[in-house]
Short mmCIF file of C-alpha atoms and ligand atoms in Angstrom, two decimals:
data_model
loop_
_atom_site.label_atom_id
_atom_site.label_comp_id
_atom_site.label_asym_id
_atom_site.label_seq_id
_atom_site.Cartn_x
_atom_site.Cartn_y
_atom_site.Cartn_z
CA UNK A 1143 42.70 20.88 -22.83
CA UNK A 1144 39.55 22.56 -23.51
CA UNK A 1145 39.99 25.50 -25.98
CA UNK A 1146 38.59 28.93 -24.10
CA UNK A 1147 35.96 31.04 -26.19
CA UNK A 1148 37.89 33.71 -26.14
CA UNK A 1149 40.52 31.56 -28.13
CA UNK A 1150 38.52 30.53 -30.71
CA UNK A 1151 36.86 34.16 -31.10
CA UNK A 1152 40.99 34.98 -31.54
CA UNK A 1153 41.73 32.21 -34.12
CA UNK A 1154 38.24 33.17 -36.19
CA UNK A 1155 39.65 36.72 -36.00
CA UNK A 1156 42.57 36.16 -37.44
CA UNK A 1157 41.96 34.03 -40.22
CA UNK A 1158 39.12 35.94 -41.42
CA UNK A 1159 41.85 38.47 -41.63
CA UNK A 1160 44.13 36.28 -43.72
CA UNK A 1161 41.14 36.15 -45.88
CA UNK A 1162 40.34 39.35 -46.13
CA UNK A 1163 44.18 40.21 -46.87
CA UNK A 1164 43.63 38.11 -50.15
CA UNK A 1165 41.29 40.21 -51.41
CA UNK A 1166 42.40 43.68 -50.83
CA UNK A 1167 40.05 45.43 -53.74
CA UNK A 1168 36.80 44.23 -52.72
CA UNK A 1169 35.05 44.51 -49.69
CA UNK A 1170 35.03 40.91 -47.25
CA UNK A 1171 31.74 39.23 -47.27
CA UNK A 1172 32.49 37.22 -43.84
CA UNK A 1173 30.44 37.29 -41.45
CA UNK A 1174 32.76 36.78 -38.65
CA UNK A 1175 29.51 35.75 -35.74
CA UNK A 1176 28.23 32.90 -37.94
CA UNK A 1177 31.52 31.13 -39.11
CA UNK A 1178 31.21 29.60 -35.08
CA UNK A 1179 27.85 27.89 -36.19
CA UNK A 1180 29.33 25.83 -38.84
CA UNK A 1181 28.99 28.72 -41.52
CA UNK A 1182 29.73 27.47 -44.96
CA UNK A 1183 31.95 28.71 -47.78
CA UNK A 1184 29.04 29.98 -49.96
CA UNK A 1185 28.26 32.39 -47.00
CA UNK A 1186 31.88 33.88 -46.69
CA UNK A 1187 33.18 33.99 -50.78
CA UNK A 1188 30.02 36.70 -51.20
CA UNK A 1189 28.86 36.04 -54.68
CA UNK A 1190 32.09 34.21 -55.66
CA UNK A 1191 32.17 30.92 -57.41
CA UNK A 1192 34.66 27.86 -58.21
CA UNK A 1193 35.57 25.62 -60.98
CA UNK A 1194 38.22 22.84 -60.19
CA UNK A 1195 40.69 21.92 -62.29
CA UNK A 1196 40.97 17.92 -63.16
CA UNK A 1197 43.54 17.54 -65.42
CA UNK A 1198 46.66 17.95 -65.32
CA UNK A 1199 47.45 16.34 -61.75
CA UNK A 1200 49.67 19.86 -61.11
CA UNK A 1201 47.09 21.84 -61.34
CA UNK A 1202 44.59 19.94 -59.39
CA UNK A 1203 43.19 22.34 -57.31
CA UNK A 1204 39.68 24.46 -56.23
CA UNK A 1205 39.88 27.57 -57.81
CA UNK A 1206 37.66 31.28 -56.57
CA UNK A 1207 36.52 33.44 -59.50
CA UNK A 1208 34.07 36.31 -59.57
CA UNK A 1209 31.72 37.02 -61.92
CA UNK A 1210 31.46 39.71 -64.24
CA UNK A 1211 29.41 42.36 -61.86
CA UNK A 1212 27.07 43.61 -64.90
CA UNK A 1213 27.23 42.03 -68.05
CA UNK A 1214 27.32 37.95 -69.39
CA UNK A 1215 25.30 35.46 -68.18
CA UNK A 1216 24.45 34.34 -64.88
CA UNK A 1217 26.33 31.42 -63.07
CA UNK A 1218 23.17 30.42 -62.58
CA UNK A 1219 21.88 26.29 -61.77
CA UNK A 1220 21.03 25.39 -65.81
CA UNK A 1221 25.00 26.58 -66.33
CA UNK A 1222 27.08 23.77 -65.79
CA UNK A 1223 30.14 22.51 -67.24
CA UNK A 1224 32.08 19.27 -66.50
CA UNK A 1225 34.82 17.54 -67.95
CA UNK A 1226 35.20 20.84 -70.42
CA UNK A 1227 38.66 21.90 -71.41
CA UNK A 1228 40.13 25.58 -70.33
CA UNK A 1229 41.73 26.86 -73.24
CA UNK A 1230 44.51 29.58 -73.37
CA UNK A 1231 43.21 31.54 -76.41
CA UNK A 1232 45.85 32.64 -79.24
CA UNK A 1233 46.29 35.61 -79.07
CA UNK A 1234 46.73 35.69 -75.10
CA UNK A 1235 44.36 39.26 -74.57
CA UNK A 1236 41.88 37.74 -76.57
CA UNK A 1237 41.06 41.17 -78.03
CA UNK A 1238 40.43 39.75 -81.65
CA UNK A 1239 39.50 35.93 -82.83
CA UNK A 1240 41.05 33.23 -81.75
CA UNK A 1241 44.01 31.75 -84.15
CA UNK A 1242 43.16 28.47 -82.22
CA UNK A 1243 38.89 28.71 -82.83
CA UNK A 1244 39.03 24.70 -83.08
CA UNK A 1245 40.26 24.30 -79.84
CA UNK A 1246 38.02 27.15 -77.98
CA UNK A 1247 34.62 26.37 -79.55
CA UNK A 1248 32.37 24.59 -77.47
CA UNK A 1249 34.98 25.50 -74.38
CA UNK A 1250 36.08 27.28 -71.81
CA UNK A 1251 38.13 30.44 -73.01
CA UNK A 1252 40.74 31.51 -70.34
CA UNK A 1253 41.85 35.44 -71.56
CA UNK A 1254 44.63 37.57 -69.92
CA UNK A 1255 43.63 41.14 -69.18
CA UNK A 1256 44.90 43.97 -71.43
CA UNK A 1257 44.34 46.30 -74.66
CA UNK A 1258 41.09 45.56 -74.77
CA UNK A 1259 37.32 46.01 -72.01
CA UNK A 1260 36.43 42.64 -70.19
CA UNK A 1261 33.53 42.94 -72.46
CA UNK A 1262 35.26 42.87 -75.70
CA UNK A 1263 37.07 40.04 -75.09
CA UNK A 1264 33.91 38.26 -73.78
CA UNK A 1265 32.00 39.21 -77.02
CA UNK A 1266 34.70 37.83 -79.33
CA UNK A 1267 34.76 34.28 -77.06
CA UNK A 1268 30.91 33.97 -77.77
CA UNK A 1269 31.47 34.41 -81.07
CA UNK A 1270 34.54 31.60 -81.05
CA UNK A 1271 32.56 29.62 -79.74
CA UNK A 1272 33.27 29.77 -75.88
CA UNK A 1273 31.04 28.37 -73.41
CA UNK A 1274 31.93 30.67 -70.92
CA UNK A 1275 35.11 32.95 -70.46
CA UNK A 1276 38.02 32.99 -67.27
CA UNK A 1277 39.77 36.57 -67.69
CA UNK A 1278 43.12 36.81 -65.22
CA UNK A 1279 46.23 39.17 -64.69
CA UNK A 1280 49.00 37.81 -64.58
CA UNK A 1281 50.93 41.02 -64.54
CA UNK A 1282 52.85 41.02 -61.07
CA UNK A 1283 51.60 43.94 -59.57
CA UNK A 1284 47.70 42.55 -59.20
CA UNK A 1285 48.57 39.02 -58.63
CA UNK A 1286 47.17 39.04 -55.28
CA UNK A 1287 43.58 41.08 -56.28
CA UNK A 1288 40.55 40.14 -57.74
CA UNK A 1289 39.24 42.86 -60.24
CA UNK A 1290 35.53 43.41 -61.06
CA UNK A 1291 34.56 43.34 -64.16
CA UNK A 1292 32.63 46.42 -65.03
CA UNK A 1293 30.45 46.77 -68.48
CA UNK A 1294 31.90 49.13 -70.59
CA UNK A 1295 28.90 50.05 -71.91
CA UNK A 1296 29.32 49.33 -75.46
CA UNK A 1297 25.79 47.97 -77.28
CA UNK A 1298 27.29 44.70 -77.76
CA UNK A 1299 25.70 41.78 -75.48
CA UNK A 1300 27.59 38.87 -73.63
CA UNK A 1301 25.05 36.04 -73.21
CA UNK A 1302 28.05 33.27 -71.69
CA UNK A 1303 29.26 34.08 -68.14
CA UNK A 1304 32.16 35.18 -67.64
CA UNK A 1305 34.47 35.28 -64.13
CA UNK A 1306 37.94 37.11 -63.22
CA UNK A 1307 40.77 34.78 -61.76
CA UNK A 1308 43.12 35.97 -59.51
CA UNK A 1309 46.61 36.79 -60.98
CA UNK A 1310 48.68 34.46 -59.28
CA UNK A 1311 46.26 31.32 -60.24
CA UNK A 1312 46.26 32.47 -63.77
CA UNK A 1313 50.19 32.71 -63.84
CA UNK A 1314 50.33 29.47 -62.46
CA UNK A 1315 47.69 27.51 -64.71
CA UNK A 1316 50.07 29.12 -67.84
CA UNK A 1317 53.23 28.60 -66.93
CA UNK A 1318 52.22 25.04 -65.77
CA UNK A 1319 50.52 24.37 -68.97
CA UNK A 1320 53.16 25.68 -70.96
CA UNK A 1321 56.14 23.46 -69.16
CA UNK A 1322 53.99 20.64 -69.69
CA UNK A 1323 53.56 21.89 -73.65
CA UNK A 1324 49.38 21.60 -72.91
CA UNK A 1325 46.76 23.85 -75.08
CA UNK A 1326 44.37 23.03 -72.42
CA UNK A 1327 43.21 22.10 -68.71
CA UNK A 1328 40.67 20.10 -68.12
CA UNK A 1329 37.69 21.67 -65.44
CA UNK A 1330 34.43 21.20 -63.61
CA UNK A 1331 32.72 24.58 -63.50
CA UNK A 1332 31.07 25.71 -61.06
CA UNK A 1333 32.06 23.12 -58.36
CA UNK A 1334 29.25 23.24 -55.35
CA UNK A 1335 30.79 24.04 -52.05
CA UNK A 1336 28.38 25.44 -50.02
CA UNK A 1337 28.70 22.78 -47.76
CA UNK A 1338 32.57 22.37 -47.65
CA UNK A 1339 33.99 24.45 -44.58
CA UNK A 1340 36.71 26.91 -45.98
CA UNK A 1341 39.18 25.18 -44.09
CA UNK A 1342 38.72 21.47 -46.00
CA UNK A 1343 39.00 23.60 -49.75
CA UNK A 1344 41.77 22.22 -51.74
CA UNK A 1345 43.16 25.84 -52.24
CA UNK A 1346 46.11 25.62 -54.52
CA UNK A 1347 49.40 25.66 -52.08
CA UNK A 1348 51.12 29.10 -53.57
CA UNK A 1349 48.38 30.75 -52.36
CA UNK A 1350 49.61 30.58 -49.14
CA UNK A 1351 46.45 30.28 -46.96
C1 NAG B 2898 20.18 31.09 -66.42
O1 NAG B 2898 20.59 32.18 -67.23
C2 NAG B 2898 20.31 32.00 -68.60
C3 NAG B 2898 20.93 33.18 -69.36
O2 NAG B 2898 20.53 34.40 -68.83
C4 NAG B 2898 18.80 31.89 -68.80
O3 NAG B 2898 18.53 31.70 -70.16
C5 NAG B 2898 18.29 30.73 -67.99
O4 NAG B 2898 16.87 30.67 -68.09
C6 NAG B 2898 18.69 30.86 -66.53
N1 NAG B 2898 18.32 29.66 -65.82
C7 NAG B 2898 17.75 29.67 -64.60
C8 NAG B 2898 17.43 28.34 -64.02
O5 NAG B 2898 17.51 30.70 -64.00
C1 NAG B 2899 28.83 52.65 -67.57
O1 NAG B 2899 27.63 53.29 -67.19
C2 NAG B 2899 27.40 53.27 -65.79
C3 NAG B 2899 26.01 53.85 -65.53
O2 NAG B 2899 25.77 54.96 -66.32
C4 NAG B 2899 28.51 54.05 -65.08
O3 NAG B 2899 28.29 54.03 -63.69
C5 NAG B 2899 29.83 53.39 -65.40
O4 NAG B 2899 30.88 54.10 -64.82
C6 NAG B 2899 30.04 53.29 -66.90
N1 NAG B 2899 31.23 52.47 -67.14
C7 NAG B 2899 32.21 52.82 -67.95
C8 NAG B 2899 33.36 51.88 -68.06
O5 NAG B 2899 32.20 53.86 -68.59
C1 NAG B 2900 24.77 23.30 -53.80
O1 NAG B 2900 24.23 22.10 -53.27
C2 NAG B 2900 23.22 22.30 -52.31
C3 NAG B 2900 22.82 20.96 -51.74
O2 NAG B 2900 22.96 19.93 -52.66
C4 NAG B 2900 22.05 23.04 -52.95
O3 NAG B 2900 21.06 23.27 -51.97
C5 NAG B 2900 22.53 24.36 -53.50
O4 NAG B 2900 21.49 25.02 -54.17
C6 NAG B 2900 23.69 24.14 -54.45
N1 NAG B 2900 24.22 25.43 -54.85
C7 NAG B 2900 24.48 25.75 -56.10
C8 NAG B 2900 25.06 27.11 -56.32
O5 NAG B 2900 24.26 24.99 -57.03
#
């Protein structure tokens, strides 16, 4: 049987809902009209971007990160990284160098948030070495937010981009890691989905939508 309109209209309704209950701290860039003319991801995450994690199989997923709002470098077409581990820096908050520089120069640096600005920890992962830095909370009670990441208006510069990763991804990428006794994941960063519907995203399953 023919779906009516009016069901459709329904089903767009609520899953741009679902959506929008994912990201409770920002406002929803969806643009609920369009998504029935074959509107594509790009046009819905709002500024948002995605790296995909290649290695190890468990973690094989697409994941959504937001970029710093005002300070790092641009996401923009010359940055590109592929192949390029993630690596957990040492110690966790990142808020002073790395114990494990080998392993984060020339990388990816992925920082929990705590005792020290966004833009601190950003400045000492240039000066490891990073390519680029992946901040997350894994601190239960914002696993299910993504935080912009304000300047805090120290002098200091950021010239790598950096990007905030939802809690419950960044819990998941460590304790993964760590059963598997891995320094690193391997990613693709940024991944180019503005012509994947959101639907066909390989969203990692604990998500739960
Ligand atoms: C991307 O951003 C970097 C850092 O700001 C800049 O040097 C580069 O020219 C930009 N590339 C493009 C294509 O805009
Ligand atoms: C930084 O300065 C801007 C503009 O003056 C202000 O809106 C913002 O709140 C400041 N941020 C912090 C963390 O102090
Ligand atoms: C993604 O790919 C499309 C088509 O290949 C291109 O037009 C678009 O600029 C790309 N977007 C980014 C962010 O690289």
């Amino acid at each position: 049987m023919k779906k009516q309109p009016e069901d459709i209209f329904r089903s767009i309704i609520l899953y741009v809902l679902n959506v929008c209950s994912c990201v409770v701290l920002t406002h929803c860039g969806a643009n609920t009209l369009h998504l029935m003319d074959g509107t594509s991801t790009a046009e819905v995450i709002n500024g948002d971007i995605f790296f995909e994690i290649v290695d190890p199989a468990e973690l094989e997923y697409t994941y959504r990160i937001r970029p710093a709002k005002d300070f790092g470098a641009p996401f923009n077409e010359s940055f590109h990284v592929k192949n390029v581990p993630l690596v957990p820096v040492s110690p966790r908050y990142g808020c002073k160098p790395p114990d494990n520089l080998d392993d984060v120069e020339g990388n990816v640096a992925f920082i929990e948030r705590g005792e020290c600005s966004f833009k601190t920890k950003c400045v000492i992962a240039e000066k490891a070495g990073a390519k680029a830095v992946i901040i997350s909370d894994i601190d239960h009670s914002s696993e299910d937010y993504f935080i912009e990441m304000i300047d805090d208006n120290s002098s200091e510069e950021v010239n790598i981009p950096a990007a905030y990763l939802m809690g419950k991804n960044g819990l998941m990428i460590l304790k993964t890691l760590e059963k598997l006794k891995r320094n690193y994941a391997i990613i693709n960063l940024p991944v180019n989905l503005t012509f994947t519907p959101v639907h066909k995203m390989n969203q990692p399953p604990w998500l739960g939508w």
